[in-house]
Structure formats: C-alpha cells, structure tokens
mmCIF file of C-alpha atoms in Angstrom:
data_model
loop_
_atom_site.group_PDB
_atom_site.id
_atom_site.type_symbol
_atom_site.label_atom_id
_atom_site.label_comp_id
_atom_site.label_asym_id
_atom_site.label_seq_id
_atom_site.Cartn_x
_atom_site.Cartn_y
_atom_site.Cartn_z
ATOM 1 C CA MET A 24 0.000 0.000 0.000
ATOM 2 C CA ARG A 25 1.449 3.348 -1.026
ATOM 3 C CA ILE A 26 0.717 6.426 1.066
ATOM 4 C CA TYR A 27 1.679 10.004 0.243
ATOM 5 C CA PHE A 28 2.233 12.918 2.608
ATOM 6 C CA SER A 29 -0.721 15.131 3.457
ATOM 7 C CA ILE A 30 -0.064 18.487 5.091
ATOM 8 C CA ILE A 31 -1.062 16.994 8.456
ATOM 9 C CA SER A 32 1.078 13.882 8.092
ATOM 10 C CA VAL A 33 4.067 16.025 7.087
ATOM 11 C CA ALA A 34 3.681 17.995 10.302
ATOM 12 C CA VAL A 35 3.411 14.867 12.424
ATOM 13 C CA PHE A 36 6.317 13.134 10.685
ATOM 14 C CA VAL A 37 8.625 16.160 10.847
ATOM 15 C CA LEU A 38 7.827 16.587 14.516
ATOM 16 C CA SER A 39 8.684 12.981 15.234
ATOM 17 C CA THR A 40 11.928 13.192 13.299
ATOM 18 C CA ALA A 41 13.140 16.310 15.108
ATOM 19 C CA ALA A 42 12.184 18.856 12.482
ATOM 20 C CA TYR A 43 14.441 20.093 9.730
ATOM 21 C CA ASP A 44 13.967 22.568 6.882
ATOM 22 C CA SER A 45 12.556 20.103 4.344
ATOM 23 C CA SER A 46 12.644 22.700 1.554
ATOM 24 C CA VAL A 47 16.453 22.568 1.521
ATOM 25 C CA LYS A 48 18.091 19.538 -0.061
ATOM 26 C CA PHE A 49 21.170 18.183 1.637
ATOM 27 C CA GLY A 50 23.283 15.159 0.840
ATOM 28 C CA TYR A 51 26.603 13.521 1.529
ATOM 29 C CA GLY A 52 28.737 14.797 -1.338
ATOM 30 C CA GLY A 53 29.404 17.785 -3.565
ATOM 31 C CA GLN A 54 27.776 21.168 -2.958
ATOM 32 C CA ASN A 55 25.206 19.704 -0.548
ATOM 33 C CA GLY A 56 27.664 17.582 1.431
ATOM 34 C CA PRO A 57 28.259 17.679 5.198
ATOM 35 C CA GLU A 58 30.943 20.362 5.022
ATOM 36 C CA LYS A 59 28.363 22.632 3.308
ATOM 37 C CA TRP A 60 25.329 21.901 5.497
ATOM 38 C CA GLY A 61 25.781 24.942 7.728
ATOM 39 C CA SER A 62 25.557 27.310 4.752
ATOM 40 C CA LEU A 63 22.503 25.723 3.082
ATOM 41 C CA SER A 64 19.968 27.323 5.443
ATOM 42 C CA PRO A 65 20.059 29.655 8.471
ATOM 43 C CA SER A 66 18.310 26.901 10.424
ATOM 44 C CA PHE A 67 21.289 24.618 9.703
ATOM 45 C CA ALA A 68 23.870 26.950 11.313
ATOM 46 C CA ALA A 69 24.680 24.521 14.127
ATOM 47 C CA CYS A 70 26.043 22.066 11.533
ATOM 48 C CA SER A 71 28.994 24.453 11.127
ATOM 49 C CA ASN A 72 29.053 26.436 14.369
ATOM 50 C CA GLY A 73 28.011 23.839 16.948
ATOM 51 C CA LYS A 74 30.486 22.818 19.640
ATOM 52 C CA ALA A 75 28.776 19.586 20.736
ATOM 53 C CA GLN A 76 28.136 17.789 17.454
ATOM 54 C CA SER A 77 27.708 14.125 16.496
ATOM 55 C CA PRO A 78 28.864 11.543 15.560
ATOM 56 C CA VAL A 79 32.046 10.948 17.543
ATOM 57 C CA ASP A 80 34.635 8.230 17.953
ATOM 58 C CA LEU A 81 34.141 6.097 21.055
ATOM 59 C CA ALA A 82 37.872 6.162 21.729
ATOM 60 C CA LYS A 83 39.183 4.530 24.891
ATOM 61 C CA ALA A 84 41.053 7.701 25.874
ATOM 62 C CA ASN A 85 37.779 9.623 26.082
ATOM 63 C CA ILE A 86 35.641 6.987 27.834
ATOM 64 C CA VAL A 87 34.967 7.201 31.567
ATOM 65 C CA LEU A 88 33.224 4.438 33.537
ATOM 66 C CA ASN A 89 30.290 6.001 35.394
ATOM 67 C CA LYS A 90 28.967 3.698 38.131
ATOM 68 C CA GLN A 91 26.051 6.081 38.694
ATOM 69 C CA LEU A 92 24.503 5.370 35.292
ATOM 70 C CA LYS A 93 21.323 3.314 35.367
ATOM 71 C CA SER A 94 20.399 0.333 33.226
ATOM 72 C CA LEU A 95 18.952 1.402 29.869
ATOM 73 C CA ASP A 96 15.774 -0.659 30.075
ATOM 74 C CA ARG A 97 13.609 -0.724 26.961
ATOM 75 C CA HIS A 98 10.171 -2.279 26.793
ATOM 76 C CA TYR A 99 8.868 -1.787 23.266
ATOM 77 C CA ILE A 100 5.560 -3.312 22.208
ATOM 78 C CA PRO A 101 4.172 -4.055 18.715
ATOM 79 C CA THR A 102 2.304 -1.177 17.068
ATOM 80 C CA ASN A 103 1.281 0.037 13.610
ATOM 81 C CA ALA A 104 4.143 1.472 11.609
ATOM 82 C CA THR A 105 5.024 2.855 8.192
ATOM 83 C CA LEU A 106 8.199 2.322 6.160
ATOM 84 C CA VAL A 107 9.404 5.679 4.848
ATOM 85 C CA ASN A 108 11.910 6.732 2.215
ATOM 86 C CA ASN A 109 13.352 9.898 3.756
ATOM 87 C CA LYS A 110 15.553 10.146 0.615
ATOM 88 C CA PHE A 111 18.639 10.571 2.833
ATOM 89 C CA ASN A 112 17.867 7.375 4.780
ATOM 90 C CA ILE A 113 15.226 4.672 5.247
ATOM 91 C CA GLY A 114 13.087 4.880 8.358
ATOM 92 C CA VAL A 115 10.162 3.386 10.227
ATOM 93 C CA HIS A 116 7.568 5.801 11.644
ATOM 94 C CA PHE A 117 5.412 4.543 14.508
ATOM 95 C CA GLU A 118 1.767 5.564 14.644
ATOM 96 C CA GLY A 119 0.952 4.511 18.202
ATOM 97 C CA LYS A 120 2.543 3.985 21.574
ATOM 98 C CA VAL A 121 5.644 1.807 21.231
ATOM 99 C CA GLY A 122 7.425 2.178 24.548
ATOM 100 C CA ASP A 123 9.569 4.410 26.719
ATOM 101 C CA ILE A 124 13.008 4.714 28.218
ATOM 102 C CA ASN A 125 13.836 6.520 31.444
ATOM 103 C CA ILE A 126 16.990 8.638 31.380
ATOM 104 C CA ASP A 127 17.861 10.614 34.501
ATOM 105 C CA GLY A 128 14.219 10.721 35.523
ATOM 106 C CA LYS A 129 12.933 11.895 32.136
ATOM 107 C CA ILE A 130 10.609 9.678 30.129
ATOM 108 C CA TYR A 131 11.349 9.467 26.400
ATOM 109 C CA SER A 132 8.949 7.723 23.994
ATOM 110 C CA LEU A 133 10.114 5.929 20.854
ATOM 111 C CA LYS A 134 8.846 7.772 17.753
ATOM 112 C CA GLN A 135 10.862 6.495 14.808
ATOM 113 C CA LEU A 136 13.946 4.576 13.778
ATOM 114 C CA HIS A 137 16.231 4.791 10.758
ATOM 115 C CA TRP A 138 19.505 3.420 9.420
ATOM 116 C CA HIS A 139 22.817 4.864 8.259
ATOM 117 C CA SER A 140 25.496 2.994 6.344
ATOM 118 C CA PRO A 141 28.319 2.821 7.043
ATOM 119 C CA SER A 142 28.118 3.553 10.766
ATOM 120 C CA GLU A 143 28.375 7.162 11.897
ATOM 121 C CA HIS A 144 29.849 6.516 15.347
ATOM 122 C CA ARG A 145 33.146 4.685 15.444
ATOM 123 C CA ALA A 146 34.311 2.201 18.059
ATOM 124 C CA ASN A 147 37.879 3.205 18.922
ATOM 125 C CA GLY A 148 38.466 4.124 15.289
ATOM 126 C CA ARG A 149 36.615 1.192 13.749
ATOM 127 C CA ILE A 150 33.872 1.855 11.200
ATOM 128 C CA HIS A 151 31.003 -0.640 11.218
ATOM 129 C CA ASP A 152 28.821 -1.527 8.237
ATOM 130 C CA ALA A 153 25.625 0.157 9.457
ATOM 131 C CA GLU A 154 24.059 1.964 12.387
ATOM 132 C CA LEU A 155 20.478 2.007 13.629
ATOM 133 C CA HIS A 156 19.084 5.079 15.394
ATOM 134 C CA LEU A 157 16.006 4.760 17.615
ATOM 135 C CA VAL A 158 14.742 8.304 18.153
ATOM 136 C CA HIS A 159 12.850 9.078 21.382
ATOM 137 C CA LEU A 160 11.125 12.301 22.441
ATOM 138 C CA THR A 161 9.772 13.596 25.737
ATOM 139 C CA GLU A 162 6.048 14.323 25.854
ATOM 140 C CA ASP A 163 6.619 18.048 25.260
ATOM 141 C CA ASN A 164 8.862 17.213 22.243
ATOM 142 C CA ASN A 165 11.617 19.446 23.686
ATOM 143 C CA ASN A 166 14.090 16.697 24.542
ATOM 144 C CA ILE A 167 15.500 13.985 22.311
ATOM 145 C CA ALA A 168 17.304 10.761 23.203
ATOM 146 C CA VAL A 169 18.727 8.378 20.629
ATOM 147 C CA VAL A 170 19.609 4.737 21.211
ATOM 148 C CA ALA A 171 22.144 3.647 18.582
ATOM 149 C CA VAL A 172 23.012 0.109 17.495
ATOM 150 C CA LEU A 173 26.093 -0.770 15.451
ATOM 151 C CA TYR A 174 25.991 -3.534 12.818
ATOM 152 C CA LYS A 175 28.603 -5.671 11.112
ATOM 153 C CA LEU A 176 28.062 -7.986 8.155
ATOM 154 C CA GLY A 177 27.053 -11.502 9.104
ATOM 155 C CA ALA A 178 23.816 -13.358 9.754
ATOM 156 C CA PRO A 179 20.586 -11.580 8.736
ATOM 157 C CA ASP A 180 19.099 -9.233 11.325
ATOM 158 C CA PRO A 181 15.718 -10.658 12.494
ATOM 159 C CA MET A 182 14.067 -7.242 12.695
ATOM 160 C CA ILE A 183 15.101 -6.235 9.173
ATOM 161 C CA SER A 184 14.095 -9.701 7.913
ATOM 162 C CA LYS A 185 10.488 -8.885 8.828
ATOM 163 C CA ILE A 186 10.411 -5.966 6.373
ATOM 164 C CA GLU A 187 12.621 -7.201 3.508
ATOM 165 C CA ASP A 188 9.652 -7.556 1.148
ATOM 166 C CA LYS A 189 8.514 -4.030 2.062
ATOM 167 C CA LEU A 190 11.998 -2.656 1.390
ATOM 168 C CA ILE A 191 11.852 -4.270 -2.061
ATOM 169 C CA GLU A 192 8.432 -2.674 -2.592
ATOM 170 C CA LEU A 193 9.793 0.708 -1.514
ATOM 171 C CA GLU A 194 12.610 0.425 -4.066
ATOM 172 C CA LYS A 195 10.088 -0.438 -6.793
ATOM 173 C CA GLU A 196 8.108 2.680 -5.915
ATOM 174 C CA ASN A 197 11.309 4.705 -6.054
ATOM 175 C CA ARG A 198 12.178 3.375 -9.527
ATOM 176 C CA ALA A 199 8.623 4.194 -10.628
ATOM 177 C CA GLY A 200 9.214 7.836 -9.679
ATOM 178 C CA HIS A 201 7.501 7.769 -6.285
ATOM 179 C CA SER A 202 10.549 8.758 -4.267
ATOM 180 C CA ASP A 203 8.451 9.941 -1.312
ATOM 181 C CA ALA A 204 6.348 6.787 -1.052
ATOM 182 C CA HIS A 205 5.324 5.299 2.277
ATOM 183 C CA ILE A 206 4.658 1.592 2.732
ATOM 184 C CA ALA A 207 2.286 0.420 5.460
ATOM 185 C CA LEU A 208 3.926 -2.258 7.633
ATOM 186 C CA GLY A 209 0.925 -3.123 9.758
ATOM 187 C CA THR A 210 1.923 -4.194 13.263
ATOM 188 C CA PHE A 211 5.681 -3.899 13.640
ATOM 189 C CA ASP A 212 7.516 -5.581 16.503
ATOM 190 C CA VAL A 213 10.929 -4.413 17.687
ATOM 191 C CA GLU A 214 11.197 -7.000 20.458
ATOM 192 C CA GLU A 215 14.692 -8.026 19.295
ATOM 193 C CA ILE A 216 16.096 -4.788 20.706
ATOM 194 C CA ASN A 217 14.312 -5.000 24.060
ATOM 195 C CA ARG A 218 17.078 -6.999 25.673
ATOM 196 C CA ARG A 219 18.864 -5.255 28.534
ATOM 197 C CA ALA A 220 22.313 -3.965 27.578
ATOM 198 C CA HIS A 221 25.244 -4.866 29.793
ATOM 199 C CA ARG A 222 27.301 -2.067 28.219
ATOM 200 C CA TYR A 223 26.390 1.253 26.633
ATOM 201 C CA TYR A 224 28.074 4.603 26.029
ATOM 202 C CA ARG A 225 26.443 7.970 26.743
ATOM 203 C CA TYR A 226 27.316 11.508 25.775
ATOM 204 C CA VAL A 227 25.518 14.727 24.837
ATOM 205 C CA GLY A 228 25.727 15.553 21.145
ATOM 206 C CA SER A 229 23.569 16.549 18.193
ATOM 207 C CA LEU A 230 21.393 15.235 15.418
ATOM 208 C CA THR A 231 23.663 13.838 12.693
ATOM 209 C CA THR A 232 21.544 15.393 9.917
ATOM 210 C CA PRO A 233 20.450 19.029 9.491
ATOM 211 C CA PRO A 234 19.555 21.066 11.479
ATOM 212 C CA CYS A 235 22.226 19.360 13.661
ATOM 213 C CA LYS A 236 20.310 20.374 16.798
ATOM 214 C CA GLU A 237 22.408 19.973 19.956
ATOM 215 C CA GLY A 238 21.471 18.713 23.399
ATOM 216 C CA ILE A 239 20.715 15.196 22.145
ATOM 217 C CA ASN A 240 21.198 12.414 24.693
ATOM 218 C CA TRP A 241 23.114 9.674 22.849
ATOM 219 C CA ASN A 242 23.223 6.067 24.053
ATOM 220 C CA ILE A 243 25.272 3.677 21.905
ATOM 221 C CA LEU A 244 24.810 0.018 22.798
ATOM 222 C CA GLY A 245 27.968 -2.003 23.277
ATOM 223 C CA LYS A 246 26.604 -5.157 21.644
ATOM 224 C CA VAL A 247 27.221 -5.178 17.880
ATOM 225 C CA ARG A 248 24.429 -6.782 15.837
ATOM 226 C CA THR A 249 24.742 -8.405 12.416
ATOM 227 C CA LEU A 250 22.931 -7.887 9.132
ATOM 228 C CA SER A 251 23.366 -9.606 5.804
ATOM 229 C CA LYS A 252 24.887 -8.061 2.699
ATOM 230 C CA LYS A 253 21.479 -8.330 1.027
ATOM 231 C CA GLN A 254 19.827 -6.430 3.884
ATOM 232 C CA LEU A 255 22.466 -3.712 3.698
ATOM 233 C CA GLN A 256 21.821 -3.328 -0.026
ATOM 234 C CA LEU A 257 18.052 -3.129 0.574
ATOM 235 C CA LEU A 258 18.556 -0.289 3.053
ATOM 236 C CA LYS A 259 20.676 1.624 0.549
ATOM 237 C CA ALA A 260 18.694 1.014 -2.653
ATOM 238 C CA PRO A 261 15.766 3.476 -2.315
ATOM 239 C CA VAL A 262 17.698 6.527 -1.065
ATOM 240 C CA ASP A 263 18.981 9.354 -3.268
ATOM 241 C CA PRO A 264 22.174 8.609 -5.243
ATOM 242 C CA ASP A 265 24.294 11.010 -3.186
ATOM 243 C CA CYS A 266 23.016 9.468 0.060
ATOM 244 C CA LYS A 267 24.030 5.836 -0.502
ATOM 245 C CA HIS A 268 26.931 6.544 1.861
ATOM 246 C CA ASN A 269 24.909 8.446 4.468
ATOM 247 C CA ALA A 270 27.327 8.736 7.371
ATOM 248 C CA ARG A 271 28.272 12.186 8.595
ATOM 249 C CA PRO A 272 32.033 12.571 9.247
ATOM 250 C CA LEU A 273 33.277 12.442 12.828
ATOM 251 C CA GLN A 274 32.948 15.621 14.880
ATOM 252 C CA PRO A 275 35.397 16.894 17.539
ATOM 253 C CA LEU A 276 34.559 16.175 21.168
ATOM 254 C CA ASN A 277 35.673 19.662 22.269
ATOM 255 C CA GLY A 278 36.313 18.469 25.798
ATOM 256 C CA ARG A 279 33.268 16.237 26.137
ATOM 257 C CA LYS A 280 33.644 12.911 27.881
ATOM 258 C CA ILE A 281 31.888 9.702 26.922
ATOM 259 C CA GLU A 282 30.427 7.874 29.904
ATOM 260 C CA MET A 283 30.237 4.090 29.944
ATOM 261 C CA TYR A 284 27.713 1.922 31.716
ATOM 262 C CA TYR A 285 28.981 -1.613 32.357
ATOM 263 C CA HIS A 286 27.212 -4.418 34.178
ATOM 264 C CA PRO A 287 28.448 -7.848 33.017
ATOM 265 C CA ASN A 288 25.552 -9.722 34.643
ATOM 266 C CA HIS A 289 22.874 -8.037 32.531
ATOM 267 C CA MET A 290 21.773 -10.216 29.632
#
C-alpha cells in the first residue's frame, strides 16, 4: 500500500523526526555535502558552528566508567508502523505507543527509527557496516534521546528480515518515480532490541543530519548486531544517489567525555 504525505502527516512526521527545513536539499557529497550543510539554510547553522556535534569516535582515551549510570531498560511493544523513504535514509515511523526509556528521571517515547550505512559513530576508530538510530522524544517534544546500534556484516538481522519484502516494494516505488512513497507495515515488533544492555556509552551531542540540533542524549549500545549483505543493499537502494553513503564525518569532542555503563551480569 502506497501512502503520500498530506499536510497533516508532514507535520506529524517532521515533529517525530526532530524537524528540519525540508525545503532545503542536503546530501553527503558535492555542494550539498556535510561540510556545506551549515551554509545551506540559516536553520542549519549549528552544523557548522556547533560545539557539541555528532557523531564521535568512542575512543578509549575519552571513555569514563560512570557507576552512577542506570540500566537502559527498553520495553517496546508491537504497534502500527510505516516504512518511509526519507531520501537521505530509510526509516520506520510509529503511529501509536511503542514504549519508553527513562533517562535521569525523564521519560522518552520511541517515535521512529532509521539506518545509516556505514556507521556514523566509530568504536575506537573502527567503522562498522551500518548503524540504527532509535529516536525518542519527551512528551513536550523538547528533549530527544537516541539509542544507537552498530551492525557488522554476518547473519541476517531478524528485525530487518520482517520488512525485507517491504523494502523491495519501496525500491520499486522509487524506480517508478515515487521517491516519497510510504509503505504500510501493519503491526511492527521491535522486540529483538528490548534486551537489557550490559554495556552502553552515553554523551551529549547533536542530530547527525540538518539542522544538527544539539542537546541530544546519545546512548550507543555495546553489543554489535549483524545484518546480511542483502539487507544492507536493501537499506541503501531506495535513497537518493548522493546518500548511498549516508554517514556524517566524525565531529570533535571539544572536551566532552563519553560515559560508559557496564554491568556484566545483565543479559
């Protein structure tokens, strides 16, 4: 089923993806590449001028074990969802209540997820094959927390396996000229990423796409997942040609520290 944006759905979707100036095209190369983002629109100024930007390298020298950090418990439930070609990445937009995470006493609700390939964050210099971002917002939409998952090539990812046929359908719509098509997923279950993490890394950064808004609470899970080469290709196929490699370059920490939660008994 193909669905197109209405004015209302645009507003809802932009809100849930931490709004950007959708009238300005940005990409990952040439005149619209990351080094130019800050000059494409006044609302993108933080992409050039920000001092707490993302992504960053999770380098050992900048990681501090924080025994005060709490477990990052996630309890997501199945809900209706839509597969979306954002043109600069592929995402899943949730229509109902999915689940929350509690960070320092604030409740953040999962609104959408999307993929980048290769990974944007690095693990002590290592680039992974893909990265999943689960975007959460507080009820007033003023605070954003992202849970990130790194992928390497290997066995198929069970969550992506559920939507492979829909990704193929999305690519067909793209080739037919419907680059902004939405594909209804029905009830979508993200139970595979509910498992408690025994290690994660936290720091305050920014959105990794324009407007590069700062103050984002980043939580990168220590467990690396796998996806197949076919799945990686499916995630790349529908996006714009200059967004096939949709990873923003590393940004300087500028004195920020990366905190690590570690509890080996959590499974």
